[in-house]
mmCIF file of C-alpha atoms in Angstrom:
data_model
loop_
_atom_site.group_PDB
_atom_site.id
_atom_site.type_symbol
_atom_site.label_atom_id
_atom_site.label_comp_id
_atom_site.label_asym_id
_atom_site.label_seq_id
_atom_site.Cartn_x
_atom_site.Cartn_y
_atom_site.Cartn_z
ATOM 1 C CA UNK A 206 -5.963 19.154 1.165
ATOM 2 C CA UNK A 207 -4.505 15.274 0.903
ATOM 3 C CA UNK A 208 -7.270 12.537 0.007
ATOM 4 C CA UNK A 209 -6.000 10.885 3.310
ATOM 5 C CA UNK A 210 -4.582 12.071 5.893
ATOM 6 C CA UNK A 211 -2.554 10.699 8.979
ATOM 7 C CA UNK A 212 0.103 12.011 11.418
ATOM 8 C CA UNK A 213 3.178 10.813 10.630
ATOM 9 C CA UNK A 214 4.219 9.790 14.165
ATOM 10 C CA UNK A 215 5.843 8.576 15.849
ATOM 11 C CA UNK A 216 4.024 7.330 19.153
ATOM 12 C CA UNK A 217 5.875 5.998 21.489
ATOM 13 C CA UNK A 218 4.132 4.070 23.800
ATOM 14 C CA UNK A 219 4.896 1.649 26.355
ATOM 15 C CA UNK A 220 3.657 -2.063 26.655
ATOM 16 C CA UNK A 221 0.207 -2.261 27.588
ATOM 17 C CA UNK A 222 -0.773 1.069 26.841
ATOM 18 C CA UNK A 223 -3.665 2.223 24.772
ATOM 19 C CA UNK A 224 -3.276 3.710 21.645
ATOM 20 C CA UNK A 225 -5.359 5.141 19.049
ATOM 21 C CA UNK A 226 -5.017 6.768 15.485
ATOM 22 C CA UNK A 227 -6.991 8.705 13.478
ATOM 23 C CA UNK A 228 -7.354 9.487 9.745
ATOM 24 C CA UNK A 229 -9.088 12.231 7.680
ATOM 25 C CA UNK A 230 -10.308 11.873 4.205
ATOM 26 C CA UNK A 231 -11.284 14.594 1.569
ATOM 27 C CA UNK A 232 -13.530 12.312 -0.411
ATOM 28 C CA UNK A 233 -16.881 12.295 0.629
ATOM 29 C CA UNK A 234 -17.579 9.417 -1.976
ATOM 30 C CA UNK A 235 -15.510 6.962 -0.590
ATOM 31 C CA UNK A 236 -16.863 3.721 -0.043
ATOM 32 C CA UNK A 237 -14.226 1.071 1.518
ATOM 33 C CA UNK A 238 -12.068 2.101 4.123
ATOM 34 C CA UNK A 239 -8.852 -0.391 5.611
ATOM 35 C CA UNK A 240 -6.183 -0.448 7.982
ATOM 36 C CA UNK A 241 -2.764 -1.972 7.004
ATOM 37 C CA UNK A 242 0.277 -2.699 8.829
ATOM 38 C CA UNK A 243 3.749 -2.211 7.255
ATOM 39 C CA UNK A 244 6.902 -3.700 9.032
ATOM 40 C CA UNK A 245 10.475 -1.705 8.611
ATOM 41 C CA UNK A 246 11.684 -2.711 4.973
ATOM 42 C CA UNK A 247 8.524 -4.848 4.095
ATOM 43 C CA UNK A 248 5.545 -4.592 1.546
ATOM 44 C CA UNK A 249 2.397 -3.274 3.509
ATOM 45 C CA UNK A 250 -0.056 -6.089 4.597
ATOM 46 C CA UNK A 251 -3.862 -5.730 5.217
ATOM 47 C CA UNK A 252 -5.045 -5.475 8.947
ATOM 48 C CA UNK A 253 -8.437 -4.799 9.062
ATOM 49 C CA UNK A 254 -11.420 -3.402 7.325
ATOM 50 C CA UNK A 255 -13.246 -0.656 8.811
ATOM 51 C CA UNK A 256 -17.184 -1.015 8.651
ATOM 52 C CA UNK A 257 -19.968 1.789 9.335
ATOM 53 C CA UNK A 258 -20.822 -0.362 12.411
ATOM 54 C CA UNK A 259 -17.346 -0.462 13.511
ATOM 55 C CA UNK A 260 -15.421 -3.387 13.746
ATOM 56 C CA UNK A 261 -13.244 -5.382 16.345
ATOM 57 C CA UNK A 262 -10.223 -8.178 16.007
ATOM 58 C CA UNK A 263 -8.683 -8.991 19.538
ATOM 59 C CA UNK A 264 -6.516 -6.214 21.012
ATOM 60 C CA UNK A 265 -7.925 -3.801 17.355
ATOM 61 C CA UNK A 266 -10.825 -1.509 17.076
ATOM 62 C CA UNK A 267 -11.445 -0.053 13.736
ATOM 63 C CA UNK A 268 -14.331 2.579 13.340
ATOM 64 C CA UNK A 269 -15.456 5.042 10.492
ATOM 65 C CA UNK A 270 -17.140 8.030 10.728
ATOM 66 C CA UNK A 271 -18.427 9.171 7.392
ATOM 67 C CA UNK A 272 -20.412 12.491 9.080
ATOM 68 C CA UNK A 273 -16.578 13.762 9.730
ATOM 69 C CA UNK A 274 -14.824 11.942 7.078
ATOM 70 C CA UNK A 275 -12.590 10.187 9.424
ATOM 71 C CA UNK A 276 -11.606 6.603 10.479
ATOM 72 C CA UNK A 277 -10.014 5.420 13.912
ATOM 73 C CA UNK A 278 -7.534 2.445 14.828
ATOM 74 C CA UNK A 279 -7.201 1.620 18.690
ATOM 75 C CA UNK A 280 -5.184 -0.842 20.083
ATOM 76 C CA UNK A 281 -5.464 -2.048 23.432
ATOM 77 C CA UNK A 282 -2.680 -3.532 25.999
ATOM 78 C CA UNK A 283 -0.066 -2.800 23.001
ATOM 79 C CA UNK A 284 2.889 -5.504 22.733
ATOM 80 C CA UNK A 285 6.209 -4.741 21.372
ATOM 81 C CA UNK A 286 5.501 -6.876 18.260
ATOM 82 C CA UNK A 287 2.821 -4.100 17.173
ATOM 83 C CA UNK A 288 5.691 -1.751 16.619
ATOM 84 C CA UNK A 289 5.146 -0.888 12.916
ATOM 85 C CA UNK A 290 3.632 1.400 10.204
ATOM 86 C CA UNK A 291 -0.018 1.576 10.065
ATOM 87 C CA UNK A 292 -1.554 3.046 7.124
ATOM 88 C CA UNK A 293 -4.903 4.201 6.259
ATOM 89 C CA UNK A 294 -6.598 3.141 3.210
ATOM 90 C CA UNK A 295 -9.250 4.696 1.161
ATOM 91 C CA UNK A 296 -11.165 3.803 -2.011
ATOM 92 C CA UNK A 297 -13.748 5.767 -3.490
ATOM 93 C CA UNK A 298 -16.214 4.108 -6.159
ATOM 94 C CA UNK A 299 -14.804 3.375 -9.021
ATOM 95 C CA UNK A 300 -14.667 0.497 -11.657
ATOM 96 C CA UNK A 301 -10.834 -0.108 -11.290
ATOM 97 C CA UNK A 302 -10.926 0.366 -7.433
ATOM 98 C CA UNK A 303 -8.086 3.195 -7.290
ATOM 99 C CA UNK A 304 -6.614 3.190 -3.664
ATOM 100 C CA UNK A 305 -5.352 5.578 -1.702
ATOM 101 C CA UNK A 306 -3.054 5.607 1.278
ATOM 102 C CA UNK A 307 -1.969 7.935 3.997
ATOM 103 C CA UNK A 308 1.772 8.243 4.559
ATOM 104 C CA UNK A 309 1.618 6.022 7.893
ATOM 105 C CA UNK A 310 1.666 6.783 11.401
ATOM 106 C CA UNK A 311 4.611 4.901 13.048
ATOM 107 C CA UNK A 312 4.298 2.998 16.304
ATOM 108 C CA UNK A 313 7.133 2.052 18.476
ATOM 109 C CA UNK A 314 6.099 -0.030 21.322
ATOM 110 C CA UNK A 315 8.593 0.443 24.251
ATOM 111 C CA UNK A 316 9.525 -2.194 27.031
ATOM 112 C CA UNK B 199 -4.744 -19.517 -2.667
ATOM 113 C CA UNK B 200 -3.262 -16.631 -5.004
ATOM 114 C CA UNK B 201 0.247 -15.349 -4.732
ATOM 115 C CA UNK B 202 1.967 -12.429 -6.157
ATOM 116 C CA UNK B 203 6.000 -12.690 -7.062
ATOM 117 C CA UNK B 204 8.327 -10.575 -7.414
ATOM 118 C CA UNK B 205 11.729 -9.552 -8.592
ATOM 119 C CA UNK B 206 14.249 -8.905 -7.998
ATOM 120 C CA UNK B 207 14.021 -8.543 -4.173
ATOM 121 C CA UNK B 208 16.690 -5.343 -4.256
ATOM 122 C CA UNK B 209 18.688 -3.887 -7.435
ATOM 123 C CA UNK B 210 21.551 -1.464 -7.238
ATOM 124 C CA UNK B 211 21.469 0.833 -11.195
ATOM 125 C CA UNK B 212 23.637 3.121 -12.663
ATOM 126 C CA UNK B 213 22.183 6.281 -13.684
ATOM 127 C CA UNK B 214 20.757 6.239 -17.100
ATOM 128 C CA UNK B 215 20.582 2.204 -17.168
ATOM 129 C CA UNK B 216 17.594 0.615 -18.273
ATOM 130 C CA UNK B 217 15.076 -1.146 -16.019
ATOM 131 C CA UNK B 218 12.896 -4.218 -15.668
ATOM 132 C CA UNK B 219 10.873 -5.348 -12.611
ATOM 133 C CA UNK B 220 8.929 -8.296 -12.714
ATOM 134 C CA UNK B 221 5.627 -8.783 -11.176
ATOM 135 C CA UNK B 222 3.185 -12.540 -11.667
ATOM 136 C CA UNK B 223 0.399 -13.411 -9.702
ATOM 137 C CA UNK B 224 -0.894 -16.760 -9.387
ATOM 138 C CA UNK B 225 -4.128 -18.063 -8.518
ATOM 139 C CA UNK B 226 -6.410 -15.564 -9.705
ATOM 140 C CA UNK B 227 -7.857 -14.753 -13.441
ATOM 141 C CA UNK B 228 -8.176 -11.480 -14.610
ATOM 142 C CA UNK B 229 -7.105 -9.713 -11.590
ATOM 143 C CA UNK B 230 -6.473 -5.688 -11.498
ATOM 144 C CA UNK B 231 -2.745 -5.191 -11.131
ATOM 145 C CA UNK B 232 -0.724 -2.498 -9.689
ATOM 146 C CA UNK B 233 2.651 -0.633 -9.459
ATOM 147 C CA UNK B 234 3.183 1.351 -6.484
ATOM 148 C CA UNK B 235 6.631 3.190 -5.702
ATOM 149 C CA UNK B 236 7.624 4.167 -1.866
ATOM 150 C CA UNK B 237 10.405 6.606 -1.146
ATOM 151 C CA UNK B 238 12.875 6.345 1.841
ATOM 152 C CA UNK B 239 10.141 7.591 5.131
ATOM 153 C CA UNK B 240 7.264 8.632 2.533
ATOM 154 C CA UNK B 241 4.052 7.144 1.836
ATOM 155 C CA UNK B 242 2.918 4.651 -1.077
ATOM 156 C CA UNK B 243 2.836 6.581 -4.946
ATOM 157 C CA UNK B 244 0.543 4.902 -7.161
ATOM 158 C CA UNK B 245 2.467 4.298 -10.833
ATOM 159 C CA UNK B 246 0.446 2.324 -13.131
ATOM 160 C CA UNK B 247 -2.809 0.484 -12.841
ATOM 161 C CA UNK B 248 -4.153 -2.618 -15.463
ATOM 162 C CA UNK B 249 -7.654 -3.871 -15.540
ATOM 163 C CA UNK B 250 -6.511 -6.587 -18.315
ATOM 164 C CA UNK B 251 -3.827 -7.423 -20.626
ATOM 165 C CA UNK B 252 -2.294 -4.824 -22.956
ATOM 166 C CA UNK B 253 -4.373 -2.226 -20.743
ATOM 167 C CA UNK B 254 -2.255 0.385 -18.835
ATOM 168 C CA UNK B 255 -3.261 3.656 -17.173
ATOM 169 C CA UNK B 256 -0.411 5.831 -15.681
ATOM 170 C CA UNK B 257 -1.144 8.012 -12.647
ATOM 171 C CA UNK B 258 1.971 10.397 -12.678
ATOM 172 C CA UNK B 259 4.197 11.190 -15.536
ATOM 173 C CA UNK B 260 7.274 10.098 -15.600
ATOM 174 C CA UNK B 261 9.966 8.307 -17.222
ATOM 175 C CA UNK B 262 9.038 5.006 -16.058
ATOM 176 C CA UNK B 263 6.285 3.143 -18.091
ATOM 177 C CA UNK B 264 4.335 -0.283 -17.731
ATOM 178 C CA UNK B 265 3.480 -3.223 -19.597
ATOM 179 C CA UNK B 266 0.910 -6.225 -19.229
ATOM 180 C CA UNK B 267 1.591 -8.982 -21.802
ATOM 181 C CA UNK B 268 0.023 -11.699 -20.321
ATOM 182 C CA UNK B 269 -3.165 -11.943 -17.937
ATOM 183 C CA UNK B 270 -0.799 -12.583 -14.537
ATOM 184 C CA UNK B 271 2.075 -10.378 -15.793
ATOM 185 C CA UNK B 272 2.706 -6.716 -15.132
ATOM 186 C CA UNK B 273 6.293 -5.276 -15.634
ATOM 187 C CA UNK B 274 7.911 -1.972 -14.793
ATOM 188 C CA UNK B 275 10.424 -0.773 -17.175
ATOM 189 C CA UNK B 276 12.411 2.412 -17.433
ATOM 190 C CA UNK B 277 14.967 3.282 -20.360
ATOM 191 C CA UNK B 278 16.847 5.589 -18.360
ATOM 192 C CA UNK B 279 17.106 5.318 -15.062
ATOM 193 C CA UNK B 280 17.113 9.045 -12.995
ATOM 194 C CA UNK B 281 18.281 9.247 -8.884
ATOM 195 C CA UNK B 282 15.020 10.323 -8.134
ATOM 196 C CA UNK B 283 13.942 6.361 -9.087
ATOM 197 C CA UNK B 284 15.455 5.064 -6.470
ATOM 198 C CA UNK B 285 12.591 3.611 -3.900
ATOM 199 C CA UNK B 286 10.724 0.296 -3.124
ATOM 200 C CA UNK B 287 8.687 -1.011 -5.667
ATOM 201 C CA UNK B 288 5.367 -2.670 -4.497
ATOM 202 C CA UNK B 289 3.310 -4.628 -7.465
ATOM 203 C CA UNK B 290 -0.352 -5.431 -5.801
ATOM 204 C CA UNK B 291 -3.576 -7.064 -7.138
ATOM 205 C CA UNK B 292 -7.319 -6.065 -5.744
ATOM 206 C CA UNK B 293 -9.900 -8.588 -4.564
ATOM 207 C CA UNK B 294 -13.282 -7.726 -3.225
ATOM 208 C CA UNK B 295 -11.737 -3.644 -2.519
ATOM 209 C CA UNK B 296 -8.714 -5.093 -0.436
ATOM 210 C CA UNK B 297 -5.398 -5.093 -1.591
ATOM 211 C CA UNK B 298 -2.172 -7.511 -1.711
ATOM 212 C CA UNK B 299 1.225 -6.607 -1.669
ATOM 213 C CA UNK B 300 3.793 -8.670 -3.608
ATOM 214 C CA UNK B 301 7.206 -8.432 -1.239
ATOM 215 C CA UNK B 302 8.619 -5.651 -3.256
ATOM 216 C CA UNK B 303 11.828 -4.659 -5.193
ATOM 217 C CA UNK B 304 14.115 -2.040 -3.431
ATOM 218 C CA UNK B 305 16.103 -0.015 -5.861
ATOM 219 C CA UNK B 306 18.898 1.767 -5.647
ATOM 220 C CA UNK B 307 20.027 4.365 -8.215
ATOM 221 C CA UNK B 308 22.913 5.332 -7.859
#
């Protein structure tokens, strides 16, 4: 099994729809869990951070679900400019903080 | 406000040249650095990792290796360069469990 998990996509969707993603992760020790967005030829770029509590930025919901090892991204009335790459990021305890990503669930946001 | 730099921004290699990306970071002390590698439609391979100068721990072997000669400096080098190289290069540093992406090197190995 992958540390992180994500389907690969992609979701088309069209403007103003809802639209949520979900990823698994095999280590149960993990302690901080992020969502980044990565842009067609561009380094990734941080998002959000997902909390316990759950956690919500405008038009993004982030929530974690440690019972089930998984983590959820929803975004609400989508625009075209959230067409991307969102990847799910997981870091276990560790002294040097090693990350770990999913491959990236692709978005394309359609007029 | 810290910034991470690097380059070049794309590189086109012969097969079997050497290699040298550049990665600096400014505004920070002592940060953890890292070398990632992304191949065309796959998902982000961590290379090397440095929690402080002249310290270097590699994640997959390869022929690639890493270097950290000064506190903000962390450099990529390979002797001889295969296809299977070719990728974008992402350098990032860690604060407080996030990280930040420098704006990458895409190579070409041709």
């Amino acid at each position: 099994r992958k540390e992180v998990e994500q389907d690969p996509g992609p979701f088309n969707v069209p403007e103003g729809a809802t639209v949520a993603f979900n990823c698994t992760y095999s280590n149960s020790a993990s302690q901080s869990f992020f969502w980044y967005r990565q842009d067609c030829r561009k380094e990734p770029k941080l998002l959000m951070s997902v909390y316990s509590s759950g956690n919500e930025d405008g038009r993004f919901t982030a929530q974690l679900n440690r019972a089930s090892q998984y983590i959820s991204l929803l975004i609400r009335d989508s625009k075209l400019s959230d067409s991307a790459t969102y990847l799910c990021v997981v870091t276990p305890s560790g002294g040097y903080q090693k990350v770990t990503f999913g491959t990236g669930t692709k978005l394309q946001v359609i007029p | 406000s810290q910034t991470i730099h690097q380059w070049p921004a794309t590189l086109v290699q012969p097969v079997g040249s050497p290699l040298s990306l550049e990665c600096t970071v400014e505004g920070t002390s002592n940060p953890n650095l890292y070398w990632y590698r992304q191949a065309a439609g796959r998902g982000l391979q961590l290379l090397f990792y440095s929690v402080g100068i002249g310290q270097i721990s590699s994640e997959v072997p390869q022929n690639l290796s890493a270097s950290r000669p000064q506190d903000r400096q962390f450099i990529l080098s390979s002797k001889k360069l295969l296809l299977s190289d070719s990728g974008f290069y992402l350098c990032a540093w860690t604060q407080n469990n996030e990280q930040f992406f420098g704006p990458g090197t895409r190579l070409t190995v041709l």
